[in-house]
Amino acid sequence: MKNYDTLIIGPVSLDCNIDHLENSRHEFGGAVVQSGFAASKSGHMAAVFTKFNPRDAGVEDFFKDLKADVFWKESAKTTSIRNKYFTADKEKRECRALSICDPFMP
């Protein structure tokens, strides 16, 4: 059994980001992704636990090149967020949840 310094738990997200010029980008996101990379780059023995629907994407899509152990569970839905930015500096936006993964339970 491994011991970890850091365990990050949370949903991955399929983000649709629309800039102030109406250009849209579909990206993988979510705090668990960014935090997982930050923790692994800090030299900690890190692991992440997330949920998503594997019909939407694979674990390797969300965590490509992550130097941490990844654990995941299938969910009926993958969290998905739509961000519409109204200014070039991205200070003003409308954020809408398009779908939410199953809850995390002990």
mmCIF file with all atom_site columns, N, CA, C and O in Angstrom, residues 29-50:
data_model
loop_
_atom_site.group_PDB
_atom_site.id
_atom_site.type_symbol
_atom_site.label_atom_id
_atom_site.label_alt_id
_atom_site.label_comp_id
_atom_site.label_asym_id
_atom_site.label_entity_id
_atom_site.label_seq_id
_atom_site.pdbx_PDB_ins_code
_atom_site.Cartn_x
_atom_site.Cartn_y
_atom_site.Cartn_z
_atom_site.occupancy
_atom_site.B_iso_or_equiv
_atom_site.pdbx_formal_charge
_atom_site.auth_seq_id
_atom_site.auth_comp_id
_atom_site.auth_asym_id
_atom_site.auth_atom_id
_atom_site.pdbx_PDB_model_num
ATOM 1  N N  . GLY A 1 29 ? -10.957 20.594 -17.843 1.00 0.00 ? 29 GLY A N  1
ATOM 2  C CA . GLY A 1 29 ? -10.660 21.468 -16.717 1.00 0.00 ? 29 GLY A CA 1
ATOM 3  C C  . GLY A 1 29 ? -11.138 20.876 -15.412 1.00 0.00 ? 29 GLY A C  1
ATOM 4  O O  . GLY A 1 29 ? -11.389 19.686 -15.306 1.00 0.00 ? 29 GLY A O  1
ATOM 5  N N  . GLY A 1 30 ? -11.271 21.750 -14.452 1.00 0.00 ? 30 GLY A N  1
ATOM 6  C CA . GLY A 1 30 ? -11.688 21.355 -13.114 1.00 0.00 ? 30 GLY A CA 1
ATOM 7  C C  . GLY A 1 30 ? -10.541 21.525 -12.134 1.00 0.00 ? 30 GLY A C  1
ATOM 8  O O  . GLY A 1 30 ? -9.376  21.324 -12.479 1.00 0.00 ? 30 GLY A O  1
ATOM 9  N N  . ALA A 1 31 ? -10.877 21.892 -10.933 1.00 0.00 ? 31 ALA A N  1
ATOM 10 C CA . ALA A 1 31 ? -9.856  22.129 -9.911  1.00 0.00 ? 31 ALA A CA 1
ATOM 11 C C  . ALA A 1 31 ? -9.030  20.886 -9.622  1.00 0.00 ? 31 ALA A C  1
ATOM 12 O O  . ALA A 1 31 ? -7.839  20.987 -9.323  1.00 0.00 ? 31 ALA A O  1
ATOM 13 N N  . VAL A 1 32 ? -9.639  19.697 -9.740  1.00 0.00 ? 32 VAL A N  1
ATOM 14 C CA . VAL A 1 32 ? -8.889  18.471 -9.473  1.00 0.00 ? 32 VAL A CA 1
ATOM 15 C C  . VAL A 1 32 ? -7.749  18.294 -10.483 1.00 0.00 ? 32 VAL A C  1
ATOM 16 O O  . VAL A 1 32 ? -6.686  17.789 -10.140 1.00 0.00 ? 32 VAL A O  1
ATOM 17 N N  . VAL A 1 33 ? -7.955  18.738 -11.710 1.00 0.00 ? 33 VAL A N  1
ATOM 18 C CA . VAL A 1 33 ? -6.905  18.635 -12.725 1.00 0.00 ? 33 VAL A CA 1
ATOM 19 C C  . VAL A 1 33 ? -5.754  19.587 -12.386 1.00 0.00 ? 33 VAL A C  1
ATOM 20 O O  . VAL A 1 33 ? -4.596  19.173 -12.284 1.00 0.00 ? 33 VAL A O  1
ATOM 21 N N  . GLN A 1 34 ? -6.067  20.866 -12.186 1.00 0.00 ? 34 GLN A N  1
ATOM 22 C CA . GLN A 1 34 ? -5.020  21.843 -11.882 1.00 0.00 ? 34 GLN A CA 1
ATOM 23 C C  . GLN A 1 34 ? -4.315  21.522 -10.557 1.00 0.00 ? 34 GLN A C  1
ATOM 24 O O  . GLN A 1 34 ? -3.094  21.600 -10.464 1.00 0.00 ? 34 GLN A O  1
ATOM 25 N N  . SER A 1 35 ? -5.075  21.158 -9.551  1.00 0.00 ? 35 SER A N  1
ATOM 26 C CA . SER A 1 35 ? -4.487  20.839 -8.246  1.00 0.00 ? 35 SER A CA 1
ATOM 27 C C  . SER A 1 35 ? -3.633  19.580 -8.314  1.00 0.00 ? 35 SER A C  1
ATOM 28 O O  . SER A 1 35 ? -2.600  19.492 -7.653  1.00 0.00 ? 35 SER A O  1
ATOM 29 N N  . GLY A 1 36 ? -4.075  18.614 -9.110  1.00 0.00 ? 36 GLY A N  1
ATOM 30 C CA . GLY A 1 36 ? -3.287  17.395 -9.273  1.00 0.00 ? 36 GLY A CA 1
ATOM 31 C C  . GLY A 1 36 ? -1.919  17.674 -9.869  1.00 0.00 ? 36 GLY A C  1
ATOM 32 O O  . GLY A 1 36 ? -0.901  17.166 -9.391  1.00 0.00 ? 36 GLY A O  1
ATOM 33 N N  . PHE A 1 37 ? -1.896  18.517 -10.892 1.00 0.00 ? 37 PHE A N  1
ATOM 34 C CA . PHE A 1 37 ? -0.605  18.876 -11.489 1.00 0.00 ? 37 PHE A CA 1
ATOM 35 C C  . PHE A 1 37 ? 0.246   19.691 -10.519 1.00 0.00 ? 37 PHE A C  1
ATOM 36 O O  . PHE A 1 37 ? 1.441   19.461 -10.396 1.00 0.00 ? 37 PHE A O  1
ATOM 37 N N  . ALA A 1 38 ? -0.371  20.627 -9.815  1.00 0.00 ? 38 ALA A N  1
ATOM 38 C CA . ALA A 1 38 ? 0.383   21.443 -8.858  1.00 0.00 ? 38 ALA A CA 1
ATOM 39 C C  . ALA A 1 38 ? 0.983   20.577 -7.753  1.00 0.00 ? 38 ALA A C  1
ATOM 40 O O  . ALA A 1 38 ? 2.159   20.734 -7.404  1.00 0.00 ? 38 ALA A O  1
ATOM 41 N N  . ALA A 1 39 ? 0.204   19.669 -7.206  1.00 0.00 ? 39 ALA A N  1
ATOM 42 C CA . ALA A 1 39 ? 0.700   18.807 -6.131  1.00 0.00 ? 39 ALA A CA 1
ATOM 43 C C  . ALA A 1 39 ? 1.818   17.900 -6.620  1.00 0.00 ? 39 ALA A C  1
ATOM 44 O O  . ALA A 1 39 ? 2.839   17.734 -5.935  1.00 0.00 ? 39 ALA A O  1
ATOM 45 N N  . SER A 1 40 ? 1.661   17.331 -7.806  1.00 0.00 ? 40 SER A N  1
ATOM 46 C CA . SER A 1 40 ? 2.693   16.423 -8.300  1.00 0.00 ? 40 SER A CA 1
ATOM 47 C C  . SER A 1 40 ? 3.983   17.158 -8.641  1.00 0.00 ? 40 SER A C  1
ATOM 48 O O  . SER A 1 40 ? 5.070   16.610 -8.485  1.00 0.00 ? 40 SER A O  1
ATOM 49 N N  . LYS A 1 41 ? 3.869   18.393 -9.088  1.00 0.00 ? 41 LYS A N  1
ATOM 50 C CA . LYS A 1 41 ? 5.071   19.178 -9.414  1.00 0.00 ? 41 LYS A CA 1
ATOM 51 C C  . LYS A 1 41 ? 5.783   19.693 -8.165  1.00 0.00 ? 41 LYS A C  1
ATOM 52 O O  . LYS A 1 41 ? 6.933   20.110 -8.227  1.00 0.00 ? 41 LYS A O  1
ATOM 53 N N  . SER A 1 42 ? 5.098   19.656 -7.024  1.00 0.00 ? 42 SER A N  1
ATOM 54 C CA . SER A 1 42 ? 5.711   20.151 -5.785  1.00 0.00 ? 42 SER A CA 1
ATOM 55 C C  . SER A 1 42 ? 6.644   19.132 -5.156  1.00 0.00 ? 42 SER A C  1
ATOM 56 O O  . SER A 1 42 ? 7.300   19.424 -4.168  1.00 0.00 ? 42 SER A O  1
ATOM 57 N N  . GLY A 1 43 ? 6.687   17.938 -5.721  1.00 0.00 ? 43 GLY A N  1
ATOM 58 C CA . GLY A 1 43 ? 7.530   16.901 -5.159  1.00 0.00 ? 43 GLY A CA 1
ATOM 59 C C  . GLY A 1 43 ? 6.789   16.004 -4.175  1.00 0.00 ? 43 GLY A C  1
ATOM 60 O O  . GLY A 1 43 ? 7.360   15.062 -3.643  1.00 0.00 ? 43 GLY A O  1
ATOM 61 N N  . HIS A 1 44 ? 5.526   16.291 -3.931  1.00 0.00 ? 44 HIS A N  1
ATOM 62 C CA . HIS A 1 44 ? 4.719   15.454 -3.045  1.00 0.00 ? 44 HIS A CA 1
ATOM 63 C C  . HIS A 1 44 ? 4.370   14.148 -3.744  1.00 0.00 ? 44 HIS A C  1
ATOM 64 O O  . HIS A 1 44 ? 4.236   14.085 -4.957  1.00 0.00 ? 44 HIS A O  1
ATOM 65 N N  . MET A 1 45 ? 4.183   13.116 -2.941  1.00 0.00 ? 45 MET A N  1
ATOM 66 C CA . MET A 1 45 ? 3.607   11.880 -3.442  1.00 0.00 ? 45 MET A CA 1
ATOM 67 C C  . MET A 1 45 ? 2.107   12.138 -3.487  1.00 0.00 ? 45 MET A C  1
ATOM 68 O O  . MET A 1 45 ? 1.449   12.261 -2.454  1.00 0.00 ? 45 MET A O  1
ATOM 69 N N  . ALA A 1 46 ? 1.564   12.308 -4.690  1.00 0.00 ? 46 ALA A N  1
ATOM 70 C CA . ALA A 1 46 ? 0.191   12.783 -4.836  1.00 0.00 ? 46 ALA A CA 1
ATOM 71 C C  . ALA A 1 46 ? -0.679  11.749 -5.539  1.00 0.00 ? 46 ALA A C  1
ATOM 72 O O  . ALA A 1 46 ? -0.212  10.941 -6.341  1.00 0.00 ? 46 ALA A O  1
ATOM 73 N N  . ALA A 1 47 ? -1.973  11.831 -5.230  1.00 0.00 ? 47 ALA A N  1
ATOM 74 C CA . ALA A 1 47 ? -2.987  11.029 -5.907  1.00 0.00 ? 47 ALA A CA 1
ATOM 75 C C  . ALA A 1 47 ? -4.221  11.896 -6.099  1.00 0.00 ? 47 ALA A C  1
ATOM 76 O O  . ALA A 1 47 ? -4.448  12.839 -5.337  1.00 0.00 ? 47 ALA A O  1
ATOM 77 N N  . VAL A 1 48 ? -4.988  11.580 -7.135  1.00 0.00 ? 48 VAL A N  1
ATOM 78 C CA . VAL A 1 48 ? -6.263  12.264 -7.362  1.00 0.00 ? 48 VAL A CA 1
ATOM 79 C C  . VAL A 1 48 ? -7.361  11.213 -7.468  1.00 0.00 ? 48 VAL A C  1
ATOM 80 O O  . VAL A 1 48 ? -7.124  10.094 -7.923  1.00 0.00 ? 48 VAL A O  1
ATOM 81 N N  . PHE A 1 49 ? -8.552  11.596 -7.021  1.00 0.00 ? 49 PHE A N  1
ATOM 82 C CA . PHE A 1 49 ? -9.731  10.758 -7.181  1.00 0.00 ? 49 PHE A CA 1
ATOM 83 C C  . PHE A 1 49 ? -10.817 11.607 -7.800  1.00 0.00 ? 49 PHE A C  1
ATOM 84 O O  . PHE A 1 49 ? -11.110 12.709 -7.322  1.00 0.00 ? 49 PHE A O  1
ATOM 85 N N  . THR A 1 50 ? -11.406 11.112 -8.888  1.00 0.00 ? 50 THR A N  1
ATOM 86 C CA . THR A 1 50 ? -12.405 11.883 -9.616  1.00 0.00 ? 50 THR A CA 1
ATOM 87 C C  . THR A 1 50 ? -13.517 10.982 -10.120 1.00 0.00 ? 50 THR A C  1
ATOM 88 O O  . THR A 1 50 ? -13.439 9.753  -9.991  1.00 0.00 ? 50 THR A O  1
#
